[in-house]
Coordinates of C-alpha atoms in Angstrom, one line a residue:
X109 CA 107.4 97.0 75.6
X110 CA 105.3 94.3 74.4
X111 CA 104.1 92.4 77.2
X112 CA 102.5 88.5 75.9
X113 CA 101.6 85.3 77.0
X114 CA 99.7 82.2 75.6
X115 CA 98.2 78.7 76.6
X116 CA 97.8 75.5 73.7
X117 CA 94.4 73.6 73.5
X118 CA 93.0 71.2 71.6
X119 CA 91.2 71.8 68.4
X120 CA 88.1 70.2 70.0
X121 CA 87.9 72.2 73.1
X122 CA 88.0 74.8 70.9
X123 CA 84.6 73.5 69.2
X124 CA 82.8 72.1 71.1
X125 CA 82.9 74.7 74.3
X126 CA 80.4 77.0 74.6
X127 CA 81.5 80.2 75.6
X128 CA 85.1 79.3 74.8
X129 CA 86.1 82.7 74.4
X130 CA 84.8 83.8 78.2
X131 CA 87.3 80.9 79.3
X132 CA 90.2 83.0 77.3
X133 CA 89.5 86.2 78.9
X134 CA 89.2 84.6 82.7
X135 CA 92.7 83.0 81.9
X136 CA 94.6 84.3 79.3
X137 CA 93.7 87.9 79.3
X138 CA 93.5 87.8 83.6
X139 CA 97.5 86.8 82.7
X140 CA 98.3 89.2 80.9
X141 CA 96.4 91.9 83.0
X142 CA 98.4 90.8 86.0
X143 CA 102.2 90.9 84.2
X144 CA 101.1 94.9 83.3
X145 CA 100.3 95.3 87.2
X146 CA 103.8 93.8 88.1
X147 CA 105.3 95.9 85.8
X148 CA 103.6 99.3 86.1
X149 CA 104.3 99.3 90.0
X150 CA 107.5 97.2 90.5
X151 CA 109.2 96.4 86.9
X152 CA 113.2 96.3 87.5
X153 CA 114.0 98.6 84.2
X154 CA 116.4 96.1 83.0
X155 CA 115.5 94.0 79.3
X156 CA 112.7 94.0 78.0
X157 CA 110.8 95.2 81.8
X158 CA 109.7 98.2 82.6
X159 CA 110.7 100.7 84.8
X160 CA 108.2 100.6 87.4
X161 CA 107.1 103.1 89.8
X162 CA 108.7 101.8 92.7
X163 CA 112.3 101.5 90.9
X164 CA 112.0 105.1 90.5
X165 CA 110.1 106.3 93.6
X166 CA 112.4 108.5 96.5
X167 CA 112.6 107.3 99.6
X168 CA 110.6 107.5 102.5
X169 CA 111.6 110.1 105.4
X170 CA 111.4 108.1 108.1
X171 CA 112.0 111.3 110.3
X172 CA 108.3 112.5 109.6
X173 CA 107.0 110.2 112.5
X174 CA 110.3 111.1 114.8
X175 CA 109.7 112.3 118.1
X176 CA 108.4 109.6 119.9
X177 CA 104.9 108.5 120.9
X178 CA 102.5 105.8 119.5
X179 CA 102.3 105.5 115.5
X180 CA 100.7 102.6 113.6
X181 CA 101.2 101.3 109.7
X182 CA 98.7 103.7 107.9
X183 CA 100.2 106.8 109.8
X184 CA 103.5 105.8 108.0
X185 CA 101.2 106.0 104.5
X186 CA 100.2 109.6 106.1
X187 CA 103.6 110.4 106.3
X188 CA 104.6 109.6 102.8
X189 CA 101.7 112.0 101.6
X190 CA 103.2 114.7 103.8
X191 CA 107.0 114.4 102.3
X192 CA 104.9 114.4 98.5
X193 CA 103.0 117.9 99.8
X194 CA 106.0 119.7 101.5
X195 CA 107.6 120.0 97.7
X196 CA 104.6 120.8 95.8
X197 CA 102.4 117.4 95.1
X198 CA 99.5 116.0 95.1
X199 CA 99.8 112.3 97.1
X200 CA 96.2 110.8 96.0
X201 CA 97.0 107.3 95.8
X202 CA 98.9 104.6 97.6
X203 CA 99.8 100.5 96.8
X204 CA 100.3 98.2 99.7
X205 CA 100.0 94.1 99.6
X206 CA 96.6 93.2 99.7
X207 CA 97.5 91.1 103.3
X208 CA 98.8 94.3 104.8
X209 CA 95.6 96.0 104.1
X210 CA 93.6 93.6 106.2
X211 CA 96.1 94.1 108.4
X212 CA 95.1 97.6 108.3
X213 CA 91.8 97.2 108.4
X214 CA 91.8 94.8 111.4
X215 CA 94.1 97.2 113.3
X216 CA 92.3 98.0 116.6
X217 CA 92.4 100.6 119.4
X218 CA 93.7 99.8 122.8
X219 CA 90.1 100.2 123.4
X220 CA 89.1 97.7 120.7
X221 CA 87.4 100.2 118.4
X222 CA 88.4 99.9 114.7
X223 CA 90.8 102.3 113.6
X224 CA 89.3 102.7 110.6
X225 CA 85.9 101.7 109.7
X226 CA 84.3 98.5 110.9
X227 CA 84.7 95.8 108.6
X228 CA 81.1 94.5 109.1
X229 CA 80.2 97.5 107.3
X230 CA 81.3 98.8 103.7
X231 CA 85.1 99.5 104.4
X232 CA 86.0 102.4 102.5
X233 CA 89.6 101.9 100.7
X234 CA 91.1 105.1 102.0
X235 CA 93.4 105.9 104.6
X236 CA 94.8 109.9 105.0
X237 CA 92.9 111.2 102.1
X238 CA 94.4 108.2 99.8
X239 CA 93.0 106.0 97.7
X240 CA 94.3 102.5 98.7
X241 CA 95.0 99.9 96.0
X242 CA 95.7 96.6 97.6
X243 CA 97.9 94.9 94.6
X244 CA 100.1 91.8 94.7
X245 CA 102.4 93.5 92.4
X246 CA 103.6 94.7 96.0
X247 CA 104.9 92.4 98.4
X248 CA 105.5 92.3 102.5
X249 CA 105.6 96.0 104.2
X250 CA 106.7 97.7 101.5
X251 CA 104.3 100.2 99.7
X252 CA 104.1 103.4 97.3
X253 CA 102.7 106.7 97.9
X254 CA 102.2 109.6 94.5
X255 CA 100.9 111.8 92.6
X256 CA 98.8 109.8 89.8
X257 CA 99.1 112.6 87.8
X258 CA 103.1 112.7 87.4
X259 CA 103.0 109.4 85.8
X260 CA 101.1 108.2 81.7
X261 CA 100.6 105.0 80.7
X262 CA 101.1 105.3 76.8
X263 CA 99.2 102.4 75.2
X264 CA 100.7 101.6 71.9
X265 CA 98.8 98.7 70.9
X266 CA 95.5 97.3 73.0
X267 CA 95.3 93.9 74.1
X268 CA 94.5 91.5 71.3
X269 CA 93.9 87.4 71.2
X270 CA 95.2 85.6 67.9
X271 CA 94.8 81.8 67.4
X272 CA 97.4 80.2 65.8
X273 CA 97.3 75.9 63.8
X274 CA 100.9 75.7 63.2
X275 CA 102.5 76.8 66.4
X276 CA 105.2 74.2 67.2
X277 CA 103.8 71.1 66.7
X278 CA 100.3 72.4 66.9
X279 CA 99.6 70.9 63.4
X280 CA 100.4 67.1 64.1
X281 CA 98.7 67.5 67.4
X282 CA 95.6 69.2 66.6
X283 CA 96.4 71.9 69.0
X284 CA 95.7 75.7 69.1
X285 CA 97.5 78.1 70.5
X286 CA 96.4 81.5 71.8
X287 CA 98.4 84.0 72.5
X288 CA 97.3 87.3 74.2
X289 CA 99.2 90.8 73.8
X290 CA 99.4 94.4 74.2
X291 CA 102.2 96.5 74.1
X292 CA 102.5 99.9 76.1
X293 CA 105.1 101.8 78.4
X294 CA 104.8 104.1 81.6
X295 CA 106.3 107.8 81.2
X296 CA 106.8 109.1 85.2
X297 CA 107.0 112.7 84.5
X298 CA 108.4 113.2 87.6
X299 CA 110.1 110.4 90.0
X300 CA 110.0 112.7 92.8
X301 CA 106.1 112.8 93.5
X302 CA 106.1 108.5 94.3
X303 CA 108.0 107.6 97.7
X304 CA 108.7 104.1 98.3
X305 CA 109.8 102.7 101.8
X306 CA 108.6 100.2 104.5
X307 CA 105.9 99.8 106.5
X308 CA 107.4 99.2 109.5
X309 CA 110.5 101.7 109.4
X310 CA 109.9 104.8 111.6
X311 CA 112.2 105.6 114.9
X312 CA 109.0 105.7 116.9
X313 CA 106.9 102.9 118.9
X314 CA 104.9 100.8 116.2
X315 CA 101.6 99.9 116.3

């Protein structure tokens, strides 16, 4: 799909900015770079979206953590990357909201040691041997755990900025109009090796 959008300026901006092209890529291109997120990890399939990797992820076991006893958000993440390894994967990665990482990474013992390392210090973006990428493509307690390697990003055409005088009205209203696009899709070679579920769903006591 070819994902696009664009913003309208005046002709004079467009002279007599320095640097006007810095301003497009901090906007324009920060736009477009956010709608590929949204779609790569949580596009619906449906038009002209993606099918993103949550739409086609399994669910999570929530049986893993059964049993009773004390279990907090990133065991669930653990979890996840055991159901991936007990058919064959490799779990190296997992997507949570950005809050519910510092939520994570605030998380203390009844003690009140940091569970994982103190944020003071350089807090390292991993949790069970998986690299976490906070995105707000991902939303509440829900997250994603795979295999990076069951899933390409083909990359048709590369992102590209045209200006354009005669947009709309643009003429009459000395107005530009750029317009940033790029047009890819995501092949998941195998829907099995991403597990999607909740944060906060495992019959055991949450911490």
């Amino acid at each position: 799909q070819t994902l696009a959008t664009f913003v309208s300026f005046s002709k004079q901006a467009l002279d007599d900015i320095d640097g006007f092209g810095n301003f497009l890529d901090s906007t324009l291109i920060w736009s477009l770079e956010r709608k590929a997120e949204q779609e790569i990890i949580s596009g619906d399939g449906t038009g002209t979206h993606l099918p993103g990797l949550l739409t086609t992820a399994v669910a999570y076991d929530t049986s893993i953590l059964s049993g009773g006893g004390y279990w907090n958000s990133i065991d669930v993440l653990g979890a996840a990357a055991v159901q991936l390894s007990e058919v064959g994967y490799s779990p190296d990665f997992a997507v949570i909201s950005p809050r519910r990482w510092f939520k994570m990474i605030s998380l203390r013992s009844t003690t009140g040691e940091y569970v994982l390392n103190d944020p003071r210090t350089a807090t390292g973006e991993r949790a069970y041997s998986l690299q976490i990428l906070p995105s707000p493509a991902i939303t509440g307690d829900a997250f994603l755990v795979g295999d990076s390697s069951k899933a390409i990003i083909r990359q048709r055409e590369s992102t590209s900025v045209a200006l354009s005088y005669e947009h709309a009205s643009n003429w009459t209203s000395n107005l530009v109009t750029a317009l940033a696009e790029e047009r890819f899709g995501i092949q998941t070679l195998r829907p099995d090796a991403f597990v999607t579920g909740n944060l906060s769903s495992s019959p055991a006591t949450q911490g």
